Amino acid sequence: MKHVRHFTPSLFLSLVHVCLVQANYAPYFFDNGARSTNGNMALLSLSEDTPVGTHVYTLNGTDPEGDPVTYDLTYEAGSRRYFSVDKNLGNVTLIEELDREKEDEIEVIVSISDGLSTVSEKVRILVMDANDESPEFINTPYIVEVPENTPSSSSIFKIEAIDKDTGSGGSITYFLQNIHANKFTIDRHSGVLRIKTGVTLDYEKSRTHFVVVIAKDGGGKLRGDNKVFSATTTVTINVEDVQDTPPMFIGTPYYGYVYEDTLAGSEVLTVVALDGDRGKPNNIHYCIVNGSEGSFEISNTTGAISVIKSPNQLKKEVYELKVKASETSQEGDISEHTFAMVTIRVVDLNNHPPTFYGENGPQNRFELTMYEHPPEGEILRGLKITVNDSDQGANAKFNLRLVGPGGIFRVVPQTVLNEAQVTIIVENSAAIDYESFKVLTFKLLAMEVNTPEKFSSTADVVIRLLDTNDNVPKFSSDYYIARIPENSPGGSNVVAVTATDPDSGLWGEIKYSIYGTGADLFLIHPSTGIIYTQPWAVLDAEVNSKYNFYVKAEDTDGKYSLAEVFITVLDVNDHSPEFNENIQEKTMIIGSPVKIEAIDQDAEEPNNIVDYSIMQADPANVFDIDQSTGEIKLKSYIRSLDIIHNITNNKDCIWSLVVQAKDRGSPSFSTTAVLKIDITEETLHKGPMAAFLMQTKDNPMKALGVLAGVMGIMVLITIMISTAMFWRNKRSNKVMPVRRIIKKRQMPPSRTVRMEWLKFKRPSNAAEKFVVEEDVKSLHNENSNNNVQAVPVPPAAPLPPPPPALATRGDAPGWRVPTVSGSLTPKHVIKPKKKGHSSTHNALVSELKMRFEKRNAAFGEPHI
């Protein structure tokens, strides 16, 4: 019993294990049908254009016990591997490019395993077509031989192309390139090539035709797009010749020449004819049909035409031969023929050149003497020239022309046949000029025109010219400009004018003369053209610095020309500066300068530019002078009379200066003047009008302008008030009394009106020495620069009363006025002195008052 208990558990376990082994089932694939994308790949089809790397299928199966399964793909030995599989997921991927044209079915062994059991199945995968092939022509190249007499619409060749694709991608349609330009057509389905209807081939026009054929498939899908492929090939069509064209002459028209030295039996020319059918040409037979008249013969085989008589036996100058060319077959039969005309001319031999003849026979030099500038179109009658060529026909035809300076003469005739009288005609009279050419030389050339030898001959034509008075004297310039210093003595040379006359002899001699308003001081040498001053002439640049006149050059025949002469008299420093007074008195207000002026009568700078300087003063360090303007002012540190009193004990403050005026000429001249200056601190009463008048004391025109402006404003206000009253009265119905308008009477220029409101107050006795000097001349030209402004001249102010006599100090040394330096004595202009001084306000008030009255009178202001 114990043994039995021990054996029972082991036997039980063995029985359980056997039962478990017998219960393990094999895995299997799902079969999902033909269009399924997962299962066992049965009935799977792929397009050949499927890209490599594409997931094309999923192997899918199961194990009955639910164990995990793996997948695998295997191939028969030697087969190409197209797919790979993910062992766990069953994803099948394309790894090799498909090509249906090489392999349209692929056998693959698919397997599924649960680790214990493996189930394998062989499946076939169909490769579907894609349009990836182009048509291909077979049996190329295509060369076709077609007789030229093949009827139109006949088929001459069949073209065949194949396409490995299936369906529409494998169907082929044929086309011709440039269908309208060739003589052929093709059946688009069968590829049969035909001659177009109504078209014939011609070997003589075109021996070879090249036809481009296009084969195109029906199109199909390729990688998702619709693709159409095509191919081209060239068909060479050689046209075969057929005997259908008559012979033809080449090198027509035919001309031959028989010369006077040609021997009987000599060959004249050869005609050539060819069979029109060039592919298989026949032989040609030649013969003369008519026109020979027994003088010419032809070789039947070569076509060479020969003369059988001597040239002197030929009765005609031109022979017209009709030549026949016929085809002969291999059997000797004469079939097609054609005709040609041959012209043979009997000509003279060119063995004589043209020859010139004079009155006494052959001559190669002709001379003539004539005056220059003959009329255009005139014939040179003194030349007797004849030209002749003794040959005949074309050999005696030649041209004539003159070789030499062109465009002067022309020869008539220009073309000669055998003989002619030569005439030379004037064509350009101006070019026949004695001054340019004393002798004109030409070559008269005669040259044959149409001969191979081009024989020629020449003759010299020499024309000697005689002079005429055909030129006018001509100056070297239209203008002559000269300069001469004003201190030049009488008889001085100024300028030399030059004129030329190319005429010869007396006609070329020139006589000079001058005339014009500016020529009074000058003379000209009649033969040399030297212009010089009159012996008594005195030039003065200050009086007249510019002269101009005309000079005439005249030949003995009265022909003349003119030129203009401009002479400038150069200024010389012959004047010294001059003061209007050698002793002058000025009143200087501290802070305002006084001015001294000297005039230099020289005409030009720098002779008339004056520089000023103080030569002597006591004390010397009180005054400064402006070198250019002559303004004299106190040193900058002197600002009051107190400072002056510290410098000198002279309480009257009257100073004497010696001022020098010196010009800038070379040599330089100078003069001096004594200037007595009265220094004061004159001041005006406070008030705007007084200050204004004081400021404008040296420029009364400024005061006049300001006051005239004030008066103008008053007139304008009066006009406006009058206008307003007029319109008011016009609107009103009241009758206003007539107002009497009284025109203000113009005041006489010499009347003086006192204006109490313009009086100045005198703060001290020193103010009595303040003098305002007014000069009518200064009103015209304030800056003394001779540029007079066009301003109406106001009436002159009444002369002030004479100034009180200046007391001279007994201890003052006597001043001596220096003399003028320089080599020339200056001309002093004596001008009246301005005598007397008056109070400032009297003169200024009188002046302004008179100007106001004149302006009011000009305005015509009415008074009510």
mmCIF file of N, CA and C in Angstrom, residues 200-298:
data_model
loop_
_atom_site.group_PDB
_atom_site.id
_atom_site.type_symbol
_atom_site.label_atom_id
_atom_site.label_comp_id
_atom_site.label_asym_id
_atom_site.label_seq_id
_atom_site.Cartn_x
_atom_site.Cartn_y
_atom_site.Cartn_z
ATOM 1 N N THR A 200 3.212 64.963 -106.653
ATOM 2 C CA THR A 200 4.101 64.048 -107.383
ATOM 3 C C THR A 200 5.536 64.353 -106.996
ATOM 4 N N LEU A 201 6.366 63.351 -107.139
ATOM 5 C CA LEU A 201 7.797 63.494 -106.849
ATOM 6 C C LEU A 201 8.539 63.847 -108.124
ATOM 7 N N ASP A 202 9.628 64.611 -107.981
ATOM 8 C CA ASP A 202 10.414 65.025 -109.142
ATOM 9 C C ASP A 202 11.880 64.900 -108.776
ATOM 10 N N TYR A 203 12.555 64.009 -109.397
ATOM 11 C CA TYR A 203 13.957 63.745 -109.101
ATOM 12 C C TYR A 203 14.821 64.957 -109.429
ATOM 13 N N GLU A 204 14.448 65.659 -110.514
ATOM 14 C CA GLU A 204 15.249 66.794 -110.939
ATOM 15 C C GLU A 204 15.149 67.979 -109.973
ATOM 16 N N LYS A 205 14.062 68.059 -109.218
ATOM 17 C CA LYS A 205 13.900 69.151 -108.262
ATOM 18 C C LYS A 205 14.404 68.793 -106.880
ATOM 19 N N SER A 206 14.121 67.572 -106.441
ATOM 20 C CA SER A 206 14.554 67.161 -105.103
ATOM 21 C C SER A 206 14.761 65.664 -105.100
ATOM 22 N N ARG A 207 15.962 65.278 -104.799
ATOM 23 C CA ARG A 207 16.304 63.865 -104.848
ATOM 24 C C ARG A 207 16.066 63.170 -103.523
ATOM 25 N N THR A 208 16.047 63.861 -102.442
ATOM 26 C CA THR A 208 15.917 63.238 -101.119
ATOM 27 C C THR A 208 14.949 64.064 -100.287
ATOM 28 N N HIS A 209 14.089 63.324 -99.543
ATOM 29 C CA HIS A 209 13.171 63.949 -98.619
ATOM 30 C C HIS A 209 13.385 63.337 -97.240
ATOM 31 N N PHE A 210 13.348 64.182 -96.211
ATOM 32 C CA PHE A 210 13.485 63.718 -94.834
ATOM 33 C C PHE A 210 12.176 64.011 -94.105
ATOM 34 N N VAL A 211 11.564 62.901 -93.602
ATOM 35 C CA VAL A 211 10.268 63.006 -92.936
ATOM 36 C C VAL A 211 10.459 62.609 -91.483
ATOM 37 N N VAL A 212 10.051 63.473 -90.559
ATOM 38 C CA VAL A 212 10.147 63.206 -89.126
ATOM 39 C C VAL A 212 8.797 62.653 -88.667
ATOM 40 N N VAL A 213 8.828 61.395 -88.098
ATOM 41 C CA VAL A 213 7.626 60.716 -87.637
ATOM 42 C C VAL A 213 7.629 60.726 -86.114
ATOM 43 N N ILE A 214 6.463 61.008 -85.538
ATOM 44 C CA ILE A 214 6.290 61.026 -84.084
ATOM 45 C C ILE A 214 5.338 59.902 -83.702
ATOM 46 N N ALA A 215 5.767 59.044 -82.753
ATOM 47 C CA ALA A 215 4.912 57.987 -82.197
ATOM 48 C C ALA A 215 4.568 58.374 -80.767
ATOM 49 N N LYS A 216 3.252 58.428 -80.461
ATOM 50 C CA LYS A 216 2.794 58.895 -79.162
ATOM 51 C C LYS A 216 1.867 57.843 -78.551
ATOM 52 N N ASP A 217 2.084 57.524 -77.236
ATOM 53 C CA ASP A 217 1.200 56.555 -76.594
ATOM 54 C C ASP A 217 -0.096 57.239 -76.145
ATOM 55 N N GLY A 218 -1.044 56.389 -75.630
ATOM 56 C CA GLY A 218 -2.350 56.910 -75.262
ATOM 57 C C GLY A 218 -2.389 57.582 -73.912
ATOM 58 N N GLY A 219 -1.285 57.544 -73.172
ATOM 59 C CA GLY A 219 -1.238 58.193 -71.877
ATOM 60 C C GLY A 219 -1.751 57.300 -70.769
ATOM 61 N N GLY A 220 -1.386 57.581 -69.565
ATOM 62 C CA GLY A 220 -1.801 56.809 -68.406
ATOM 63 C C GLY A 220 -1.215 57.396 -67.140
ATOM 64 N N LYS A 221 -1.615 56.799 -66.006
ATOM 65 C CA LYS A 221 -1.170 57.291 -64.722
ATOM 66 C C LYS A 221 0.260 56.867 -64.430
ATOM 67 N N LEU A 222 1.023 57.781 -63.853
ATOM 68 C CA LEU A 222 2.370 57.512 -63.394
ATOM 69 C C LEU A 222 2.603 58.372 -62.170
ATOM 70 N N ARG A 223 2.690 57.684 -60.976
ATOM 71 C CA ARG A 223 2.879 58.366 -59.690
ATOM 72 C C ARG A 223 1.809 59.442 -59.466
ATOM 73 N N GLY A 224 0.610 59.084 -59.857
ATOM 74 C CA GLY A 224 -0.527 59.955 -59.590
ATOM 75 C C GLY A 224 -0.832 60.960 -60.681
ATOM 76 N N ASP A 225 0.068 61.154 -61.657
ATOM 77 C CA ASP A 225 -0.169 62.118 -62.733
ATOM 78 C C ASP A 225 -0.409 61.382 -64.037
ATOM 79 N N ASN A 226 -1.149 62.028 -64.940
ATOM 80 C CA ASN A 226 -1.413 61.465 -66.254
ATOM 81 C C ASN A 226 -0.243 61.814 -67.171
ATOM 82 N N LYS A 227 0.447 60.828 -67.681
ATOM 83 C CA LYS A 227 1.641 61.023 -68.497
ATOM 84 C C LYS A 227 1.398 60.483 -69.897
ATOM 85 N N VAL A 228 1.946 61.268 -70.910
ATOM 86 C CA VAL A 228 1.920 60.838 -72.304
ATOM 87 C C VAL A 228 3.355 60.868 -72.796
ATOM 88 N N PHE A 229 3.840 59.746 -73.353
ATOM 89 C CA PHE A 229 5.211 59.640 -73.845
ATOM 90 C C PHE A 229 5.191 59.524 -75.353
ATOM 91 N N SER A 230 6.281 60.041 -75.960
ATOM 92 C CA SER A 230 6.381 59.983 -77.419
ATOM 93 C C SER A 230 7.828 59.737 -77.805
ATOM 94 N N ALA A 231 8.013 59.370 -79.074
ATOM 95 C CA ALA A 231 9.345 59.141 -79.644
ATOM 96 C C ALA A 231 9.318 59.607 -81.089
ATOM 97 N N THR A 232 10.482 60.009 -81.594
ATOM 98 C CA THR A 232 10.577 60.488 -82.981
ATOM 99 C C THR A 232 11.636 59.699 -83.723
ATOM 100 N N THR A 233 11.450 59.635 -85.026
ATOM 101 C CA THR A 233 12.439 59.018 -85.913
ATOM 102 C C THR A 233 12.369 59.720 -87.253
ATOM 103 N N THR A 234 13.401 59.618 -88.034
ATOM 104 C CA THR A 234 13.473 60.262 -89.343
ATOM 105 C C THR A 234 13.475 59.202 -90.431
ATOM 106 N N VAL A 235 12.589 59.408 -91.399
ATOM 107 C CA VAL A 235 12.498 58.514 -92.551
ATOM 108 C C VAL A 235 13.169 59.207 -93.724
ATOM 109 N N THR A 236 14.180 58.592 -94.303
ATOM 110 C CA THR A 236 14.866 59.138 -95.472
ATOM 111 C C THR A 236 14.243 58.532 -96.718
ATOM 112 N N ILE A 237 13.702 59.399 -97.562
ATOM 113 C CA ILE A 237 13.035 58.953 -98.778
ATOM 114 C C ILE A 237 13.877 59.410 -99.953
ATOM 115 N N ASN A 238 14.493 58.458 -100.660
ATOM 116 C CA ASN A 238 15.304 58.736 -101.836
ATOM 117 C C ASN A 238 14.438 58.570 -103.072
ATOM 118 N N VAL A 239 14.404 59.653 -103.889
ATOM 119 C CA VAL A 239 13.605 59.605 -105.116
ATOM 120 C C VAL A 239 14.474 59.037 -106.222
ATOM 121 N N GLU A 240 13.967 57.989 -106.893
ATOM 122 C CA GLU A 240 14.702 57.354 -107.996
ATOM 123 C C GLU A 240 14.340 58.030 -109.311
ATOM 124 N N ASP A 241 15.376 58.277 -110.133
ATOM 125 C CA ASP A 241 15.178 58.962 -111.395
ATOM 126 C C ASP A 241 14.496 58.033 -112.403
ATOM 127 N N VAL A 242 13.659 58.652 -113.226
ATOM 128 C CA VAL A 242 12.977 57.966 -114.318
ATOM 129 C C VAL A 242 13.155 58.826 -115.558
ATOM 130 N N GLN A 243 13.333 58.274 -116.673
ATOM 131 C CA GLN A 243 13.559 59.003 -117.919
ATOM 132 C C GLN A 243 12.272 59.713 -118.345
ATOM 133 N N ASP A 244 12.157 60.948 -117.863
ATOM 134 C CA ASP A 244 10.959 61.719 -118.186
ATOM 135 C C ASP A 244 11.258 63.180 -118.462
ATOM 136 N N THR A 245 12.591 63.596 -118.539
ATOM 137 C CA THR A 245 12.962 64.989 -118.727
ATOM 138 C C THR A 245 13.857 65.121 -119.937
ATOM 139 N N PRO A 246 13.589 66.069 -120.830
ATOM 140 C CA PRO A 246 14.437 66.276 -122.005
ATOM 141 C C PRO A 246 15.786 66.845 -121.604
ATOM 142 N N PRO A 247 16.787 66.820 -122.491
ATOM 143 C CA PRO A 247 18.088 67.412 -122.179
ATOM 144 C C PRO A 247 17.977 68.938 -122.075
ATOM 145 N N MET A 248 19.001 69.558 -121.475
ATOM 146 C CA MET A 248 19.030 71.022 -121.328
ATOM 147 C C MET A 248 20.460 71.516 -121.489
ATOM 148 N N PHE A 249 20.558 72.675 -122.158
ATOM 149 C CA PHE A 249 21.862 73.307 -122.339
ATOM 150 C C PHE A 249 22.246 74.054 -121.056
ATOM 151 N N ILE A 250 23.497 74.052 -120.754
ATOM 152 C CA ILE A 250 24.003 74.814 -119.607
ATOM 153 C C ILE A 250 24.993 75.850 -120.114
ATOM 154 N N GLY A 251 25.101 76.974 -119.366
ATOM 155 C CA GLY A 251 26.028 78.044 -119.750
ATOM 156 C C GLY A 251 25.472 78.975 -120.797
ATOM 157 N N THR A 252 24.144 78.930 -121.021
ATOM 158 C CA THR A 252 23.558 79.834 -122.012
ATOM 159 C C THR A 252 23.480 81.241 -121.445
ATOM 160 N N PRO A 253 23.403 82.279 -122.285
ATOM 161 C CA PRO A 253 23.476 82.230 -123.763
ATOM 162 C C PRO A 253 24.915 82.031 -124.236
ATOM 163 N N TYR A 254 25.029 81.558 -125.498
ATOM 164 C CA TYR A 254 26.345 81.241 -126.070
ATOM 165 C C TYR A 254 26.763 82.355 -127.012
ATOM 166 N N TYR A 255 28.007 82.873 -126.772
ATOM 167 C CA TYR A 255 28.596 83.891 -127.659
ATOM 168 C C TYR A 255 30.004 83.439 -128.025
ATOM 169 N N GLY A 256 30.333 83.640 -129.314
ATOM 170 C CA GLY A 256 31.682 83.333 -129.777
ATOM 171 C C GLY A 256 32.194 84.445 -130.656
ATOM 172 N N TYR A 257 33.528 84.546 -130.779
ATOM 173 C CA TYR A 257 34.142 85.620 -131.554
ATOM 174 C C TYR A 257 35.172 85.027 -132.508
ATOM 175 N N VAL A 258 35.138 85.541 -133.719
ATOM 176 C CA VAL A 258 36.143 85.180 -134.721
ATOM 177 C C VAL A 258 36.895 86.458 -135.042
ATOM 178 N N TYR A 259 38.216 86.496 -134.726
ATOM 179 C CA TYR A 259 39.026 87.689 -134.949
ATOM 180 C C TYR A 259 39.682 87.636 -136.306
ATOM 181 N N GLU A 260 40.242 88.773 -136.716
ATOM 182 C CA GLU A 260 40.802 88.875 -138.064
ATOM 183 C C GLU A 260 42.016 87.972 -138.266
ATOM 184 N N ASP A 261 42.659 87.508 -137.215
ATOM 185 C CA ASP A 261 43.819 86.623 -137.355
ATOM 186 C C ASP A 261 43.499 85.168 -137.005
ATOM 187 N N THR A 262 42.186 84.816 -136.868
ATOM 188 C CA THR A 262 41.816 83.444 -136.552
ATOM 189 C C THR A 262 42.034 82.562 -137.784
ATOM 190 N N LEU A 263 42.586 81.354 -137.585
ATOM 191 C CA LEU A 263 42.862 80.415 -138.688
ATOM 192 C C LEU A 263 41.654 79.547 -138.946
ATOM 193 N N ALA A 264 41.501 79.131 -140.205
ATOM 194 C CA ALA A 264 40.407 78.225 -140.579
ATOM 195 C C ALA A 264 40.574 76.901 -139.849
ATOM 196 N N GLY A 265 39.464 76.338 -139.329
ATOM 197 C CA GLY A 265 39.489 75.099 -138.567
ATOM 198 C C GLY A 265 39.646 75.302 -137.075
ATOM 199 N N SER A 266 39.810 76.553 -136.625
ATOM 200 C CA SER A 266 39.978 76.822 -135.201
ATOM 201 C C SER A 266 38.637 76.693 -134.472
ATOM 202 N N GLU A 267 38.729 76.213 -133.260
ATOM 203 C CA GLU A 267 37.526 76.074 -132.439
ATOM 204 C C GLU A 267 37.113 77.451 -131.920
ATOM 205 N N VAL A 268 35.822 77.761 -132.046
ATOM 206 C CA VAL A 268 35.311 79.058 -131.614
ATOM 207 C C VAL A 268 34.768 78.967 -130.187
ATOM 208 N N LEU A 269 33.886 78.002 -129.940
ATOM 209 C CA LEU A 269 33.341 77.783 -128.604
ATOM 210 C C LEU A 269 32.749 76.397 -128.547
ATOM 211 N N THR A 270 32.372 75.935 -127.350
ATOM 212 C CA THR A 270 31.790 74.617 -127.126
ATOM 213 C C THR A 270 30.477 74.790 -126.367
ATOM 214 N N VAL A 271 29.443 74.117 -126.907
ATOM 215 C CA VAL A 271 28.157 74.102 -126.199
ATOM 216 C C VAL A 271 28.055 72.793 -125.438
ATOM 217 N N VAL A 272 27.355 72.835 -124.295
ATOM 218 C CA VAL A 272 27.229 71.667 -123.437
ATOM 219 C C VAL A 272 25.757 71.495 -123.095
ATOM 220 N N ALA A 273 25.245 70.247 -123.308
ATOM 221 C CA ALA A 273 23.882 69.887 -122.918
ATOM 222 C C ALA A 273 23.944 68.635 -122.067
ATOM 223 N N LEU A 274 23.058 68.520 -121.101
ATOM 224 C CA LEU A 274 22.992 67.367 -120.201
ATOM 225 C C LEU A 274 21.582 66.807 -120.209
ATOM 226 N N ASP A 275 21.531 65.463 -119.984
ATOM 227 C CA ASP A 275 20.229 64.810 -119.860
ATOM 228 C C ASP A 275 19.540 65.359 -118.615
ATOM 229 N N GLY A 276 18.260 65.704 -118.771
ATOM 230 C CA GLY A 276 17.521 66.214 -117.637
ATOM 231 C C GLY A 276 17.317 65.185 -116.550
ATOM 232 N N ASP A 277 17.408 63.908 -116.877
ATOM 233 C CA ASP A 277 17.304 62.838 -115.887
ATOM 234 C C ASP A 277 18.709 62.538 -115.405
ATOM 235 N N ARG A 278 19.072 63.127 -114.280
ATOM 236 C CA ARG A 278 20.455 63.043 -113.808
ATOM 237 C C ARG A 278 20.780 61.708 -113.185
ATOM 238 N N GLY A 279 19.767 60.975 -112.761
ATOM 239 C CA GLY A 279 20.053 59.692 -112.101
ATOM 240 C C GLY A 279 20.636 58.659 -113.045
ATOM 241 N N LYS A 280 20.000 58.535 -114.227
ATOM 242 C CA LYS A 280 20.475 57.577 -115.234
ATOM 243 C C LYS A 280 20.523 58.309 -116.563
ATOM 244 N N PRO A 281 21.526 59.207 -116.740
ATOM 245 C CA PRO A 281 21.533 60.054 -117.930
ATOM 246 C C PRO A 281 21.863 59.265 -119.209
ATOM 247 N N ASN A 282 21.284 59.764 -120.338
ATOM 248 C CA ASN A 282 21.609 59.235 -121.664
ATOM 249 C C ASN A 282 22.693 60.082 -122.302
ATOM 250 N N ASN A 283 23.275 59.595 -123.355
ATOM 251 C CA ASN A 283 24.264 60.339 -124.120
ATOM 252 C C ASN A 283 23.559 61.414 -124.949
ATOM 253 N N ILE A 284 24.356 62.493 -125.306
ATOM 254 C CA ILE A 284 23.813 63.622 -126.047
ATOM 255 C C ILE A 284 24.434 63.657 -127.431
ATOM 256 N N HIS A 285 23.584 63.963 -128.418
ATOM 257 C CA HIS A 285 24.025 64.097 -129.805
ATOM 258 C C HIS A 285 23.764 65.531 -130.242
ATOM 259 N N TYR A 286 24.830 66.220 -130.804
ATOM 260 C CA TYR A 286 24.729 67.620 -131.209
ATOM 261 C C TYR A 286 24.698 67.728 -132.726
ATOM 262 N N CYS A 287 23.994 68.763 -133.220
ATOM 263 C CA CYS A 287 23.994 69.082 -134.642
ATOM 264 C C CYS A 287 23.543 70.516 -134.829
ATOM 265 N N ILE A 288 24.006 71.153 -135.953
ATOM 266 C CA ILE A 288 23.591 72.514 -136.300
ATOM 267 C C ILE A 288 22.391 72.407 -137.226
ATOM 268 N N VAL A 289 21.302 73.048 -136.807
ATOM 269 C CA VAL A 289 20.075 72.960 -137.609
ATOM 270 C C VAL A 289 20.138 73.955 -138.750
ATOM 271 N N ASN A 290 20.465 75.247 -138.456
ATOM 272 C CA ASN A 290 20.575 76.244 -139.527
ATOM 273 C C ASN A 290 21.416 77.410 -139.026
ATOM 274 N N GLY A 291 21.695 78.393 -139.909
ATOM 275 C CA GLY A 291 22.440 79.596 -139.597
ATOM 276 C C GLY A 291 23.918 79.492 -139.879
ATOM 277 N N SER A 292 24.417 78.341 -140.236
ATOM 278 C CA SER A 292 25.853 78.184 -140.437
ATOM 279 C C SER A 292 26.307 78.794 -141.749
ATOM 280 N N GLU A 293 25.504 78.628 -142.795
ATOM 281 C CA GLU A 293 25.844 79.102 -144.137
ATOM 282 C C GLU A 293 27.179 78.548 -144.609
ATOM 283 N N GLY A 294 27.459 77.321 -144.150
ATOM 284 C CA GLY A 294 28.662 76.647 -144.607
ATOM 285 C C GLY A 294 29.935 77.173 -144.003
ATOM 286 N N SER A 295 29.879 77.990 -142.986
ATOM 287 C CA SER A 295 31.089 78.574 -142.415
ATOM 288 C C SER A 295 31.482 77.927 -141.093
ATOM 289 N N PHE A 296 30.557 77.194 -140.423
ATOM 290 C CA PHE A 296 30.841 76.608 -139.130
ATOM 291 C C PHE A 296 30.354 75.166 -139.102
ATOM 292 N N GLU A 297 30.971 74.345 -138.242
ATOM 293 C CA GLU A 297 30.557 72.973 -138.009
ATOM 294 C C GLU A 297 30.660 72.668 -136.521
ATOM 295 N N ILE A 298 29.970 71.563 -136.099
ATOM 296 C CA ILE A 298 29.930 71.195 -134.689
ATOM 297 C C ILE A 298 30.273 69.726 -134.541
#
